[in-house]
Coordinates of C-alpha atoms and ligand atoms in Angstrom, one line a residue:
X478 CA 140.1 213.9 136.3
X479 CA 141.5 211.0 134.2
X480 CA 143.0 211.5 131.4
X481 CA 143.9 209.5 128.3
X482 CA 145.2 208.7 124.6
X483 CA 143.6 206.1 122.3
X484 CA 143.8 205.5 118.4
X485 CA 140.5 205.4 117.0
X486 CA 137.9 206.9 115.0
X487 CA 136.0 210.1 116.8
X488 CA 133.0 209.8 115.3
X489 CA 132.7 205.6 116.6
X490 CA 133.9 206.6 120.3
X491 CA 131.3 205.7 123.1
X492 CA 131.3 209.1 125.2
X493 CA 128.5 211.2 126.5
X494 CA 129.8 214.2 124.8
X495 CA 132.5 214.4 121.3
X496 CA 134.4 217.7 121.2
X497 CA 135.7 219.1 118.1
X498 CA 137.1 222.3 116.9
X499 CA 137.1 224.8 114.1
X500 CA 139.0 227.8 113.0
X501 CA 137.0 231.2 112.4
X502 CA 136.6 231.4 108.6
X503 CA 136.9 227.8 107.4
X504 CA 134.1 226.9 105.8
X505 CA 135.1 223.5 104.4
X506 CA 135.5 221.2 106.4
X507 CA 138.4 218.5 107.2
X508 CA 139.7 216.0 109.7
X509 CA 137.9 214.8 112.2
X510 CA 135.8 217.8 112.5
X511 CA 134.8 217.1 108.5
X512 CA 134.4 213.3 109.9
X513 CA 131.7 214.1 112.3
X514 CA 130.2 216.7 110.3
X515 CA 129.6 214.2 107.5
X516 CA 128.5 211.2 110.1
X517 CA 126.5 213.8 111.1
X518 CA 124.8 214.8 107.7
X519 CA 126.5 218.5 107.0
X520 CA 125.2 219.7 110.5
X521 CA 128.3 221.5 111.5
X522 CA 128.3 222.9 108.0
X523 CA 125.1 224.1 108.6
X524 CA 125.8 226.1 111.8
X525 CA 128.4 227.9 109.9
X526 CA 126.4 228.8 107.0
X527 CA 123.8 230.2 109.6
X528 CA 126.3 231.7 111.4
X529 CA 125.0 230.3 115.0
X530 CA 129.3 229.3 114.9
X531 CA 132.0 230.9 113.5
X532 CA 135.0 229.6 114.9
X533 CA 135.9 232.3 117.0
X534 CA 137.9 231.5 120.0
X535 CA 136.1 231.7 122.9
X536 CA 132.7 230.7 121.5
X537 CA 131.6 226.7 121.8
X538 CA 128.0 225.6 120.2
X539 CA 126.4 221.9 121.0
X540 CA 124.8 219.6 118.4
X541 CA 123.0 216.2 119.4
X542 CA 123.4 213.1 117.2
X543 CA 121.0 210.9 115.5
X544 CA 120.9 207.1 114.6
X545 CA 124.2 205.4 114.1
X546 CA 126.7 207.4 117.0
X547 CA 127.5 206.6 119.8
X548 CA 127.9 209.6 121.8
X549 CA 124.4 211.7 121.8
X550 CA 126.3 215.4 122.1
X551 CA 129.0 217.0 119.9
X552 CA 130.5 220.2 121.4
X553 CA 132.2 222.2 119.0
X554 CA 135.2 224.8 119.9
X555 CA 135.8 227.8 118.3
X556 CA 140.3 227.7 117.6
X557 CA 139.9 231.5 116.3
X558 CA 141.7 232.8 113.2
X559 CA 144.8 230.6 112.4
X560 CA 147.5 233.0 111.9
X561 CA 146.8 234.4 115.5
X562 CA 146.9 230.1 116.4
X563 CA 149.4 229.3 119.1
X564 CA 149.9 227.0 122.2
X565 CA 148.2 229.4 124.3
X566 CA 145.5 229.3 121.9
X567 CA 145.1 225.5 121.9
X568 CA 145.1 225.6 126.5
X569 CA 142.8 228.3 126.4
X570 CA 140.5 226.0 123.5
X571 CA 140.7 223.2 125.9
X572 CA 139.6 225.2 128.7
X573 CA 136.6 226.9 126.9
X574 CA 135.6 223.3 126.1
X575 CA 136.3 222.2 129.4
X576 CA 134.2 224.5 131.0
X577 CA 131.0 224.2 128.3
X578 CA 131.3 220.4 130.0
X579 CA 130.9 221.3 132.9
X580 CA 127.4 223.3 132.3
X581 CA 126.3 219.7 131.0
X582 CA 125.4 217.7 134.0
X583 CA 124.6 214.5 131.9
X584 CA 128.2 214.6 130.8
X585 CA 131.0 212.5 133.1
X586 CA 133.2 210.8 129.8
X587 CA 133.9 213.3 127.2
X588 CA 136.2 212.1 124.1
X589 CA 138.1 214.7 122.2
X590 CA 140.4 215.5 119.5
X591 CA 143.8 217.2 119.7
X592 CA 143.5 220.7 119.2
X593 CA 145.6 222.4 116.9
X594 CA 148.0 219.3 115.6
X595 CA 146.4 219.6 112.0
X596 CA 146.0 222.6 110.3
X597 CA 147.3 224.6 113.5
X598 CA 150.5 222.9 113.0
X599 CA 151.5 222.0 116.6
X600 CA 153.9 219.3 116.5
X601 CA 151.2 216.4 118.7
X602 CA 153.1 216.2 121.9
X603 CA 152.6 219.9 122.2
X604 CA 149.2 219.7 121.8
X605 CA 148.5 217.1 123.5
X606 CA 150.4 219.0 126.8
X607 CA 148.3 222.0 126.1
X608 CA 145.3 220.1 125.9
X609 CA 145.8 218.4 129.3
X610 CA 146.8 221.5 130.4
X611 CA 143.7 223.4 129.5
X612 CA 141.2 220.7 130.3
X613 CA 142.6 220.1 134.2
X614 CA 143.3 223.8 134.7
X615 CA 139.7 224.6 133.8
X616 CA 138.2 222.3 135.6
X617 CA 140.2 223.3 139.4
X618 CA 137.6 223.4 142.1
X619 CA 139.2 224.9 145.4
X620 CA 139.0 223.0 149.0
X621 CA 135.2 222.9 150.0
X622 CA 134.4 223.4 153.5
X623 CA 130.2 222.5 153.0
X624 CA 127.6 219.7 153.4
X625 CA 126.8 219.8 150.1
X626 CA 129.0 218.6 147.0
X627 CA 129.8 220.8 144.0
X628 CA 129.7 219.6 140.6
X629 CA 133.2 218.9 139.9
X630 CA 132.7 218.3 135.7
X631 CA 133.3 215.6 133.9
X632 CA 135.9 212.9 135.6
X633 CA 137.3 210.9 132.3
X634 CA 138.0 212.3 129.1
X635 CA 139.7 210.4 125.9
X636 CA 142.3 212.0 123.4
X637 CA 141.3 210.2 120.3
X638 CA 143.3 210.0 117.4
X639 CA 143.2 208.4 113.9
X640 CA 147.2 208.0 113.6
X641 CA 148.0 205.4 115.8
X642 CA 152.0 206.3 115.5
X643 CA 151.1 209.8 117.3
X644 CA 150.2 208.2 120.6
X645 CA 153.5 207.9 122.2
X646 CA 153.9 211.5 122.1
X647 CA 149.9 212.2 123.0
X648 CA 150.9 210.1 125.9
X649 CA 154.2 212.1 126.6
X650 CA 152.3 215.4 126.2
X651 CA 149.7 214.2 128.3
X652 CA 151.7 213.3 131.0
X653 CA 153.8 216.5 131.3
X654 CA 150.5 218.4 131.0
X655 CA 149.4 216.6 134.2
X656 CA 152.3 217.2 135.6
X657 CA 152.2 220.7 135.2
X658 CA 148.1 220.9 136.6
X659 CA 149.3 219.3 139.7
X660 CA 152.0 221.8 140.6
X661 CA 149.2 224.7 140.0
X662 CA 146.6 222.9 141.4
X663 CA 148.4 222.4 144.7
X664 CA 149.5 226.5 144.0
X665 CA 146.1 227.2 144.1
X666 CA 145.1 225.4 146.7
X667 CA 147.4 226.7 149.2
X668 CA 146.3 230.4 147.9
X669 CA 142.9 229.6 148.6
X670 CA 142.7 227.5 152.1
X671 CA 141.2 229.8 154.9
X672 CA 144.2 231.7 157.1
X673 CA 143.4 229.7 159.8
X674 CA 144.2 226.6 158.6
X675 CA 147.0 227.6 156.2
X676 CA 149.9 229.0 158.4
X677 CA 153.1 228.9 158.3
X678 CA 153.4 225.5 160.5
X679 CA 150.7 223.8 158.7
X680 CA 152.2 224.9 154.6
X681 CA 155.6 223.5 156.0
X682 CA 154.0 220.3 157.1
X683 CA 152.3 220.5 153.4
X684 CA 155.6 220.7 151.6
X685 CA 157.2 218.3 153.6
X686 CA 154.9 215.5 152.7
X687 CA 154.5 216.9 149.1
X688 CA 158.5 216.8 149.2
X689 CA 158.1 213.3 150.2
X690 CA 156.0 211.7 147.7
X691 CA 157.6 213.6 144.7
X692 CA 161.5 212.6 145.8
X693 CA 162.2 216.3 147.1
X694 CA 164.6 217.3 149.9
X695 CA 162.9 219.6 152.2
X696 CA 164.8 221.2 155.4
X697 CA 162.3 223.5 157.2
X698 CA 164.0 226.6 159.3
X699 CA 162.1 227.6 162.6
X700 CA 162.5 230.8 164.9
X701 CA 165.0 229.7 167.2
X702 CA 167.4 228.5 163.5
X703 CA 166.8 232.1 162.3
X704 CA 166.9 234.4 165.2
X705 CA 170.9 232.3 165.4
X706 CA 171.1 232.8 161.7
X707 CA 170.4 236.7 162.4
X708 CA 167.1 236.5 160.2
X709 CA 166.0 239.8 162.6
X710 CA 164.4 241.2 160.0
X711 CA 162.1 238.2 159.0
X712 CA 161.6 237.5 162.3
X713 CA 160.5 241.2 163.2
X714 CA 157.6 240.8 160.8
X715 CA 156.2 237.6 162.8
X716 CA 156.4 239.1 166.0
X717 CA 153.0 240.0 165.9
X718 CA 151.7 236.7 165.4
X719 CA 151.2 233.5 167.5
X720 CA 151.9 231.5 164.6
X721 CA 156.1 231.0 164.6
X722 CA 157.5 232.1 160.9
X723 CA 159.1 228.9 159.1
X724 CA 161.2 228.9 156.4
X725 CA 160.5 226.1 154.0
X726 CA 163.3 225.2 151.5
X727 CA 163.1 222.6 148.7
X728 CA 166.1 221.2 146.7
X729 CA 165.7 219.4 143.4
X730 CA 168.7 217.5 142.1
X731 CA 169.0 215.6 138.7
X732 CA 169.0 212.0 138.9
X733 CA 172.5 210.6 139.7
X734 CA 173.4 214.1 140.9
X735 CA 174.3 214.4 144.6
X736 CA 176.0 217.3 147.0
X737 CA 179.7 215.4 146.8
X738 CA 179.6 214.7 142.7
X739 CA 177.9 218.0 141.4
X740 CA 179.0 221.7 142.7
X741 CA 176.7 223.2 139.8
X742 CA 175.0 226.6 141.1
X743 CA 171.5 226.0 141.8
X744 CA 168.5 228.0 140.3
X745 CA 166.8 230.0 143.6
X746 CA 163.8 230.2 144.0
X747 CA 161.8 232.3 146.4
X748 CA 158.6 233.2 147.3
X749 CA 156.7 235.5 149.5
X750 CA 154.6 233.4 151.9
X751 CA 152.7 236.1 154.1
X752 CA 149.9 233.3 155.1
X753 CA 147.6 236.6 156.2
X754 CA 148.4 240.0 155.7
X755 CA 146.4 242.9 158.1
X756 CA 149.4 245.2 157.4
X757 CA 150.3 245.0 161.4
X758 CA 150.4 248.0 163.7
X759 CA 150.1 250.2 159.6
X760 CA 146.6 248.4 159.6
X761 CA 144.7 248.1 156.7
X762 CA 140.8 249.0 155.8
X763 CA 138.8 245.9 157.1
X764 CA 137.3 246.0 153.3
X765 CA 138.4 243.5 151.5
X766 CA 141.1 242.4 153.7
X767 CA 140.2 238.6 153.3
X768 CA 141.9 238.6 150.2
X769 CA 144.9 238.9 151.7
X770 CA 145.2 235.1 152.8
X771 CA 146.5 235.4 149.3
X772 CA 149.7 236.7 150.3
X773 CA 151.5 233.7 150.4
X774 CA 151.0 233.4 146.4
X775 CA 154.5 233.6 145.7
X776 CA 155.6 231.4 147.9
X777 CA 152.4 229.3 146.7
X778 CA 154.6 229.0 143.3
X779 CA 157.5 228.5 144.3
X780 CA 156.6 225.2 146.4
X781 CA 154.2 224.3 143.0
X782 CA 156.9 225.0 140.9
X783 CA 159.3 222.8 142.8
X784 CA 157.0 220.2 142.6
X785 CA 155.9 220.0 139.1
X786 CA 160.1 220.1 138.3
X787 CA 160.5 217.3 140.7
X788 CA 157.9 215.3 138.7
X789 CA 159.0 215.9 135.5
X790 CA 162.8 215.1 136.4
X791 CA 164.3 218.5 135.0
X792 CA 167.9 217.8 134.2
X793 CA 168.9 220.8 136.8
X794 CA 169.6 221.5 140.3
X795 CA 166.7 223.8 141.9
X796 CA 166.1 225.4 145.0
X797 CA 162.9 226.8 146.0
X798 CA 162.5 229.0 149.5
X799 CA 158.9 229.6 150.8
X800 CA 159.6 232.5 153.7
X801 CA 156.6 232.0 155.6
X802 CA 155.1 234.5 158.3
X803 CA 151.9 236.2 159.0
X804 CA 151.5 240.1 159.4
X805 CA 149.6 240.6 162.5
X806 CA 149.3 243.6 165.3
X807 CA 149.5 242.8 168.6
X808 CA 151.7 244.4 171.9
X809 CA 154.7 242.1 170.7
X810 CA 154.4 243.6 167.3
X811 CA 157.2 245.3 165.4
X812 CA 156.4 249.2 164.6
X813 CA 156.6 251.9 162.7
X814 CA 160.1 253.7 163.7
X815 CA 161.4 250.1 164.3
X816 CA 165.4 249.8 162.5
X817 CA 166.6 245.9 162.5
X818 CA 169.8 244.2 161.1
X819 CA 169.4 241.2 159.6
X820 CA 171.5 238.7 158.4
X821 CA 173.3 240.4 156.0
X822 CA 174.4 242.7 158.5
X823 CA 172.1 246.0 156.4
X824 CA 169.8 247.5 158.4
X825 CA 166.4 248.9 157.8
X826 CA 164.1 251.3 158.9
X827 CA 160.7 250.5 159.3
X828 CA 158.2 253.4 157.8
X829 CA 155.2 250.9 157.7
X830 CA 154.9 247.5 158.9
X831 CA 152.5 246.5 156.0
X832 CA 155.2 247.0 153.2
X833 CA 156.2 243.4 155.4
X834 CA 156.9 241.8 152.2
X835 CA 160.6 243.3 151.3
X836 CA 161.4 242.5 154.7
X837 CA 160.9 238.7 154.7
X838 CA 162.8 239.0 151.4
X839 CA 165.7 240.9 152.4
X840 CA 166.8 238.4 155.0
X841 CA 166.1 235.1 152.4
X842 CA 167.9 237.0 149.6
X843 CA 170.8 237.1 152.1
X844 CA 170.3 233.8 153.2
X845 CA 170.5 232.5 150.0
X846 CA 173.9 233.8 148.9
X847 CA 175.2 230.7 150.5
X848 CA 174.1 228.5 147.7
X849 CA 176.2 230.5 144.9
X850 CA 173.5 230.7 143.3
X851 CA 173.4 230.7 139.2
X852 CA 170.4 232.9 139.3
X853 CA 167.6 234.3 142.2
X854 CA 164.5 235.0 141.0
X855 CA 161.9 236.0 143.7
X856 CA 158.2 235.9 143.5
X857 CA 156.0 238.2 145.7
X858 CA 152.7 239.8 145.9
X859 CA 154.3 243.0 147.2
X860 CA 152.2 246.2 146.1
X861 CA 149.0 247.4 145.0
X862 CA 150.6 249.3 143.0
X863 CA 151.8 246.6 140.2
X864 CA 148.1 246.3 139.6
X865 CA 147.4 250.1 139.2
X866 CA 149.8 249.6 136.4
X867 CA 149.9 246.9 134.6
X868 CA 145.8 245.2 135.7
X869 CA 145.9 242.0 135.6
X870 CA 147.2 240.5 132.8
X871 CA 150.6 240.9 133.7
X872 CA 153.2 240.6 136.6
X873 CA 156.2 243.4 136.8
X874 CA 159.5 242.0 136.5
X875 CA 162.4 244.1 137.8
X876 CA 166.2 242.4 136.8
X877 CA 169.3 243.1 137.7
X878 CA 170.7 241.0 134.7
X879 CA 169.9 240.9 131.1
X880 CA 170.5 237.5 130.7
X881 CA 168.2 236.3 133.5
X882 CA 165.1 238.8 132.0
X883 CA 165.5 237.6 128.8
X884 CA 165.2 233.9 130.1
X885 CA 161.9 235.0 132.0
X886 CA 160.4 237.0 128.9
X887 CA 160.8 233.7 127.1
X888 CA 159.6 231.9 129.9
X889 CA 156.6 234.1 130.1
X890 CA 155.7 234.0 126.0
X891 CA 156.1 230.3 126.2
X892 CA 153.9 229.5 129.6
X893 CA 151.4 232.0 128.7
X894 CA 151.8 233.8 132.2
X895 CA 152.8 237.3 131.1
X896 CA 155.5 239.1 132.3
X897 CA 156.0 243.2 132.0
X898 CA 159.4 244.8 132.8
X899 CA 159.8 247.9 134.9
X900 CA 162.5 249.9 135.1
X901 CA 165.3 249.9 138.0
X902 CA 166.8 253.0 137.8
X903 CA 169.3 254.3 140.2
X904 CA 167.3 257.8 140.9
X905 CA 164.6 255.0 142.7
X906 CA 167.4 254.7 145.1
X907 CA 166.7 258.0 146.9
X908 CA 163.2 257.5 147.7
X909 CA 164.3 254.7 150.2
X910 CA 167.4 256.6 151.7
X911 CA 166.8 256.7 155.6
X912 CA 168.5 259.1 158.4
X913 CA 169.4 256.3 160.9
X914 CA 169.3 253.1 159.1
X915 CA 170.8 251.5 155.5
X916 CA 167.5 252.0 154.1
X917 CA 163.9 252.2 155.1
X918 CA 160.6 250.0 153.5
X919 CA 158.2 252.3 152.3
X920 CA 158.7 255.6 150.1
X921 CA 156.4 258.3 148.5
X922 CA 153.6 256.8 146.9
X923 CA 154.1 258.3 143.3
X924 CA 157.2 255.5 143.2
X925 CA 155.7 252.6 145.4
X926 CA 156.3 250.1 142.7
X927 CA 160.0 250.3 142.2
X928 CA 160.9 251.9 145.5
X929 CA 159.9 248.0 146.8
X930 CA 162.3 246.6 143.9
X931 CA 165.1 248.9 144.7
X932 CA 164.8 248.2 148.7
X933 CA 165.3 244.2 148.0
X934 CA 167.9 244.8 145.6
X935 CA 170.0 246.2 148.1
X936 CA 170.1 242.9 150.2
X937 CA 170.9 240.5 147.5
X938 CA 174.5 239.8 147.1
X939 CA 176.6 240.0 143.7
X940 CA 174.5 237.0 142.0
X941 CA 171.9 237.6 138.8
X942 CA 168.6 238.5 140.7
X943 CA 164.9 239.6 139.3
X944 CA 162.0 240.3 141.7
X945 CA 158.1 239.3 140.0
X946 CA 155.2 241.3 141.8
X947 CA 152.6 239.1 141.4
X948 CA 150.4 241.0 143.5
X949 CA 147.6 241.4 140.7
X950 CA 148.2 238.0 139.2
X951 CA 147.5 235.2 142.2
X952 CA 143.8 235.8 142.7
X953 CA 141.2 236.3 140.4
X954 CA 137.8 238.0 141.5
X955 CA 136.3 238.5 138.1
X956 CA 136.5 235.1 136.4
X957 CA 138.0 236.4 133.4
X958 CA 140.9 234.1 133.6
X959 CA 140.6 231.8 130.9
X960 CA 142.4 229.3 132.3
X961 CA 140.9 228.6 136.0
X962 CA 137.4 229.6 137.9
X963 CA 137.1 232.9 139.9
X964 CA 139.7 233.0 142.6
X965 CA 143.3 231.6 143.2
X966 CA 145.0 230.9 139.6
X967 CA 147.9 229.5 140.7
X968 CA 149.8 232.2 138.6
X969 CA 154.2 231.7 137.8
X970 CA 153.9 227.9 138.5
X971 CA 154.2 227.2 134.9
X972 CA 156.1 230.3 134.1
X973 CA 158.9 229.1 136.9
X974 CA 159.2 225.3 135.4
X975 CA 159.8 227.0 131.6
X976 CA 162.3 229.1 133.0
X977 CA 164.1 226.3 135.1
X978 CA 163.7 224.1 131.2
X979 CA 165.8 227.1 129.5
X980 CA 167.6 228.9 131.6
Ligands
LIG647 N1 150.4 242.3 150.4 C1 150.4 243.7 150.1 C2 150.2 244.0 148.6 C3 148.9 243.6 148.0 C4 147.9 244.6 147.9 C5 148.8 242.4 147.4 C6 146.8 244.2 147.2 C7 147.6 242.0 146.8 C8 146.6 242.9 146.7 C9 151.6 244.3 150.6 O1 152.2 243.7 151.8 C10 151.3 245.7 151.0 O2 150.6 245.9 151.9 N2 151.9 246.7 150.2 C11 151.7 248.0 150.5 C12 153.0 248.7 150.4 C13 153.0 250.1 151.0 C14 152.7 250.1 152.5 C15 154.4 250.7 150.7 C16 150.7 248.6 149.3 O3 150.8 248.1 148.2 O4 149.9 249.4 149.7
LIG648 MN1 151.4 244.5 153.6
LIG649 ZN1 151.8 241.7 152.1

């Protein structure tokens, strides 16, 4: 959808739908929303004295114009109370109002106001980011494999506002705001292409030609590099599969910055990318199995991630690792009883080959140690559990540095992708002791959550490190998310790019 800023006067702009907002409880009524309201002879005023609208966030009502305007609909957005107002609450406005367009079929230009940069007190390039934000988020519609066409919603919208000076940052706002939608857009769409299209091969060949147009560098690791790196325990979980594991690694520099003038340690990056899950020869129930061409939703951030920071030019260096397998049972396929050393030289013990997850990540957590990293953080949709505990409004974040968790709690309030943390203590260690090997994968299943956080801890290697299960985060089956439709949400693309801003 296109986006864009222009000065002008709301209640004049030729659209076929005006959207304005109000805060629950006001009951006089200012700024452009008191503009239209008076064009519109005290209808606005009206609804709220009926109390058909009170401003309460989540809640739109439409109006249709008379003589003298130009557009025939006004939709009007409930902001909620304004002491509870915040960014979150401006995207989330955006995408209410977003998704109210959509209903409309007669409506393909919509012209709106910022939300928020009056009386909610956003400075206007925040709300203008939010805004774009909201509105493109909303409006997502996965990969369609059918004859017939979806409605997509609207496809032009217009930021108008009366103060001309404000539209360099409307325009700045705006354009960071897309920048951020395409990263989770191209998140979600990897989540939610079919496993037999999206495998390891064909998400490398993806973030190679993603790496391309955005001014990435992207190596991509096969088998044979691996199995010579001693990746054994990586490579253990793809035997199963005819589709060969890749690794898939993305390195963002700052302009100017190359490998011989800059040393600075890298921010790591890396994601789970298990492009189908069965659990292997530890098969799971065939119900609901599907879903588990989600398990590549880490990984599925990280290479959005990367890409949103390489469009926005993020003064840092980056480095984002998608460790891409798939999980499959076969007669070449890794077991249960299984021990492999990988290339840290630590062994493991294989209790279950669907607890595959840890595994990929113990060998890219050693494999990343060469980098001197600054900081790992790691992204992977590694147990049911997380989801037992926490639903789905949060992800669990396990640290093994204060610094780095504080950095992602930020990250977290500021993106609006919530983060919980879960504890990491040592006791957890004793669950995953094994009687022939370093360690083994799976433990009792009163600890399964931090058992899987205390297995990949012991293969990183000295440098700050925090795991994220995203497990209950990356897909979406009710359609409660405010922010996208029913399925992949593209969750920790925007919660990685504020980390890499403040960390
Ligand atoms: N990919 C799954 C975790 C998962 C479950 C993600 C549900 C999304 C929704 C993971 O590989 C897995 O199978 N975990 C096991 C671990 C167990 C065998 C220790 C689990 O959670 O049951
Ligand atoms: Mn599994
Ligand atoms: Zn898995």
């Amino acid at each position: 959808m296109e986006l864009q800023a222009i000065q002008g006067d709301i209640t004049k702009t030729d659209a076929d739908c005006l959207v304005v907002n109000l805060f629950a409880g006001v009951t006089t009524l200012g700024g452009a929303t008191g503009a239209v309201d008076a064009a519109l002879d005290g209808a606005i005023s009206f609804l709220i004295r009926t109390q058909d609208f009170t401003g309460e966030a989540g809640t739109t009502a439409l109006l249709y114009t008379k003589n003298g305007f130009a557009a025939p609909r006004v939709l009007l957005v409930g902001l909620g109370k304004q002491e509870k107002f915040d960014l979150h609450a401006a995207r989330k406005a955006a995408s209410v109002a977003a998704k109210a367009l959509r209903r409309l079929k007669g409506v393909n230009r919509f012209a709106t106001i910022l939300h928020g940069a009056g009386a909610g007190g956003l400075e206007a390039q925040a709300a203008a980011q939010a805004l774009a934000e909201g509105t493109l988020l909303a409006l997502y519609q996965s990969p369609q494999y059918r004859r017939e066409e979806k409605r997509r919603g609207p496809s032009a919208g217009v930021i108008v506002e009366f103060d001309g000076e404000r539209l360099p940052q409307i325009e700045a706002g705006v354009a960071a705001g897309q920048a951020l939608a395409l990263g989770v857009k191209a998140a979600r769409d990897y989540v939610s292409e079919p496993p037999n299209l999206l495998f390891p091969a064909e998400f490398a060949r993806r973030a190679e030609a993603m790496a391309a147009e955005v001014g990435l560098q992207c190596t991509v690791l096969g088998e044979k590099k691996m199995r010579e790196l001693g990746m054994n325990i990586l490579l253990a979980v793809s035997k199963g599969s005819k589709r060969a594991a890749k690794l898939i690694i993305l390195e963002h520099r700052p302009a100017g910055q190359t490998q011989e003038t800059s040393e600075e340690a890298p921010l790591v990056l890396v994601g789970k990318g298990v492009t189908f899950d069965t659990g292997g020869i530890s098969i799971k129930p065939a119900e609901n199995m599907w879903r588990m061409k989600s398990d590549m939703g880490g990984a599925a951030a990280v290479v959005g991630a990367m890409e949103t920071i390489a469009r926005l030019k993020l003064p840092r260096r980056v480095i984002g690792l998608a460790v891409c397998v798939e999980n499959m049972p076969d007669g070449k396929a890794f077991r249960p009883g299984d021990i492999w050393t990988g290339i840290t030289g630590k062994s493991a013990e294989i209790i279950s080959t669907d607890a595959e997850g840890r595994l990929i990540l113990a060998d890219a957590l050693g494999y990343v140690a060469q980098y001197n990293p600054k900081a790992v953080v790691d992204l992977a949709t590694l147990t049911g559990a997380i989801g037992v505990a926490l639903g789905s409004q949060a992800a669990g974040l396990f640290a093994n540095d204060d610094a780095l968790q504080e950095a992602l709690l930020a990250a977290a309030k500021a993106s609006g992708e919530r983060l919980w943390p879960m504890p990491m203590y040592d006791e957890y260690k004793d669950e995953i002791k094994s009687d022939m090997a370093e360690v083994k994968n799976s433990a009792a299943r009163t600890s399964g959550v931090a058992a899987s956080a205390k297995f990949i801890e012991h293969f990183t290697e000295g440098y700050p490190w925090a795991h994220l299960d995203i497990a209950s985060m990356v897909w979406d089956q009710s359609d409660g998310n405010p922010l996208s439709p029913k399925g992949a949400t593209g969750y920790g693309v925007r919660l990685l790019v504020e980390l890499t801003k403040a960390y």
